[in-house]
XYZ file of C-alpha atoms in Angstrom:
120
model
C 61.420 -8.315 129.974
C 60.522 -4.953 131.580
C 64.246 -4.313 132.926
C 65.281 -4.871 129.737
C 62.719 -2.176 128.510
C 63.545 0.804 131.099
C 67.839 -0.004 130.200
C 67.206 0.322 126.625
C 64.723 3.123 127.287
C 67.662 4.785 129.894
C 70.235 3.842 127.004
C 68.317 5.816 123.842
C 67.899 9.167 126.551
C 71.582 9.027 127.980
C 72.573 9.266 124.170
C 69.993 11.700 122.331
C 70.798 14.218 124.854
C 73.481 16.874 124.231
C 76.484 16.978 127.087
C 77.055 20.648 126.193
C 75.503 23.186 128.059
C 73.077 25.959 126.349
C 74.378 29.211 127.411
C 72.973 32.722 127.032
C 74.608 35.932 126.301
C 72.437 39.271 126.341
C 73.952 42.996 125.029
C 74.081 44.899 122.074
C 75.087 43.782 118.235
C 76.089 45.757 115.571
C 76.929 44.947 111.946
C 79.879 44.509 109.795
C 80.426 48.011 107.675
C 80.603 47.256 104.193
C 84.646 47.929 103.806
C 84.830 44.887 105.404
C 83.627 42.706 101.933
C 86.701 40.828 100.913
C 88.524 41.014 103.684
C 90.332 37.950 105.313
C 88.440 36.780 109.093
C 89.913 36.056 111.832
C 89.652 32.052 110.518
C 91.160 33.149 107.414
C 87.972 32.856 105.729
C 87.069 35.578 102.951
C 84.530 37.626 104.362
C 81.004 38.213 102.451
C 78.184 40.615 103.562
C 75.945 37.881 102.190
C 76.318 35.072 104.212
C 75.399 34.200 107.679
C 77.974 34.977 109.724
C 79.248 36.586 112.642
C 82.603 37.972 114.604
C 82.414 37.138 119.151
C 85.178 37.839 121.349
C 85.701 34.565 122.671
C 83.599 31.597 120.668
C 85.305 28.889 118.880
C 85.189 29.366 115.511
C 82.211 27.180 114.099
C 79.847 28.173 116.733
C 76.212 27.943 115.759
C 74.667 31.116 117.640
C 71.022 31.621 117.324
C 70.837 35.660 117.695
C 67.134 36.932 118.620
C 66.818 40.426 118.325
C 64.758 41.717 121.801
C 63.222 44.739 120.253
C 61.138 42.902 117.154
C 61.627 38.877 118.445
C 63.766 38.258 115.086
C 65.742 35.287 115.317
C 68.796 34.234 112.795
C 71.353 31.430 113.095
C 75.190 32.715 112.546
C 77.874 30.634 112.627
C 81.057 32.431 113.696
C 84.259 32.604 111.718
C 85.714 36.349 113.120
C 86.726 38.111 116.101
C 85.365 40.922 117.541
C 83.251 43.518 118.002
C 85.833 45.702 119.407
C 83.543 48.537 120.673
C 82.478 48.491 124.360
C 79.094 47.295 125.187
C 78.603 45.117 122.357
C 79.176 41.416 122.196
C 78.600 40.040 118.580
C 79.117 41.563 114.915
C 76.658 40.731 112.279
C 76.896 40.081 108.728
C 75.355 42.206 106.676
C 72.325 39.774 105.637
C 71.741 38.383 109.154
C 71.299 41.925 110.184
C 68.642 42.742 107.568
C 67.203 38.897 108.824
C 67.397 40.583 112.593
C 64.756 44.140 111.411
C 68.482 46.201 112.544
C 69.846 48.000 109.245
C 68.059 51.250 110.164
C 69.167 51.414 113.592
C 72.716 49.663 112.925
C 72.811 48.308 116.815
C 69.754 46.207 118.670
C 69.092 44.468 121.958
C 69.760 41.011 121.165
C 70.017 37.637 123.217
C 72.684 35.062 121.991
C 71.731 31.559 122.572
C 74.508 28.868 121.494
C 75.863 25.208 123.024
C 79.102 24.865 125.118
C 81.249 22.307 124.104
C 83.451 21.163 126.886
C-alpha cells in the first residue's frame, strides 16, 4: 500500500514539472517608436502600441518573456511576435504599453532581466 503511494506520488511530480529549462537574459530594452503602429511583424501580425508585446533576436515566436526592469523592479509579461532590436547592446523591443508597465517612457532604454522557458 505504501509503494503504491510513493509511485503515484513519483508519477503526479514527474508530470507537473516543466521539461523546459528557465533561462535568463540580462541587457538593455528599448521601445517600439510610434511609426511602427500598423505595421506588419515579423509573424505577420499587425503591430499595436497597445498590446503586450515584444520583438528578440532569436525567440520563437509565442514566447512568454517575463521582462523585470532592474532599475525600479517592474515586471511585465510580453509575448513575442517580432524580430529585433537591431541596435547593439540591446536585446528586446518593447511595446509601447509594456514599456509604460516597465516605469521606462522617460528614459526610452532600462536595465532589464528577461526571464522565459526553453522549449526543446
Amino acid at each position: 500500500m505504501i509503494q503504491r503511494y510513493y509511485i503515484w506520488l513519483i508519477a503526479i511530480l514527474c508530470f507537473s514539472t516543466s521539461c523546459a529549462r528557465k533561462i535568463t537574459e540580462s541587457g538593455k530594452a528599448s521601445y517600439y517608436a510610434d511609426k511602427f503602429q500598423g505595421r506588419k511583424t515579423a509573424n505577420g501580425e499587425t503591430f499595436k502600441q497597445q498590446r503586450m508585446t515584444a520583438a528578440h533576436p532569436t525567440l520563437p515566436f509565442g514566447t512568454k518573456v517575463k521582462v523585470t526592469n532592474l532599475n525600479n523592479g517592474r515586471s511585465v509579461k510580453v509575448r513575442v511576435n517580432d524580430r529585433g532590436p537591431f541596435v547593439a547592446g540591446r536585446i528586446i523591443d518593447l511595446s509601447k504599453k509594456a514599456a509604460r508597465k516597465l516605469g521606462m517612457l522617460q528614459t526610452g532604454v532600462a536595465n532589464v532581466k528577461l526571464k522565459y522557458k526553453k522549449k526543446r
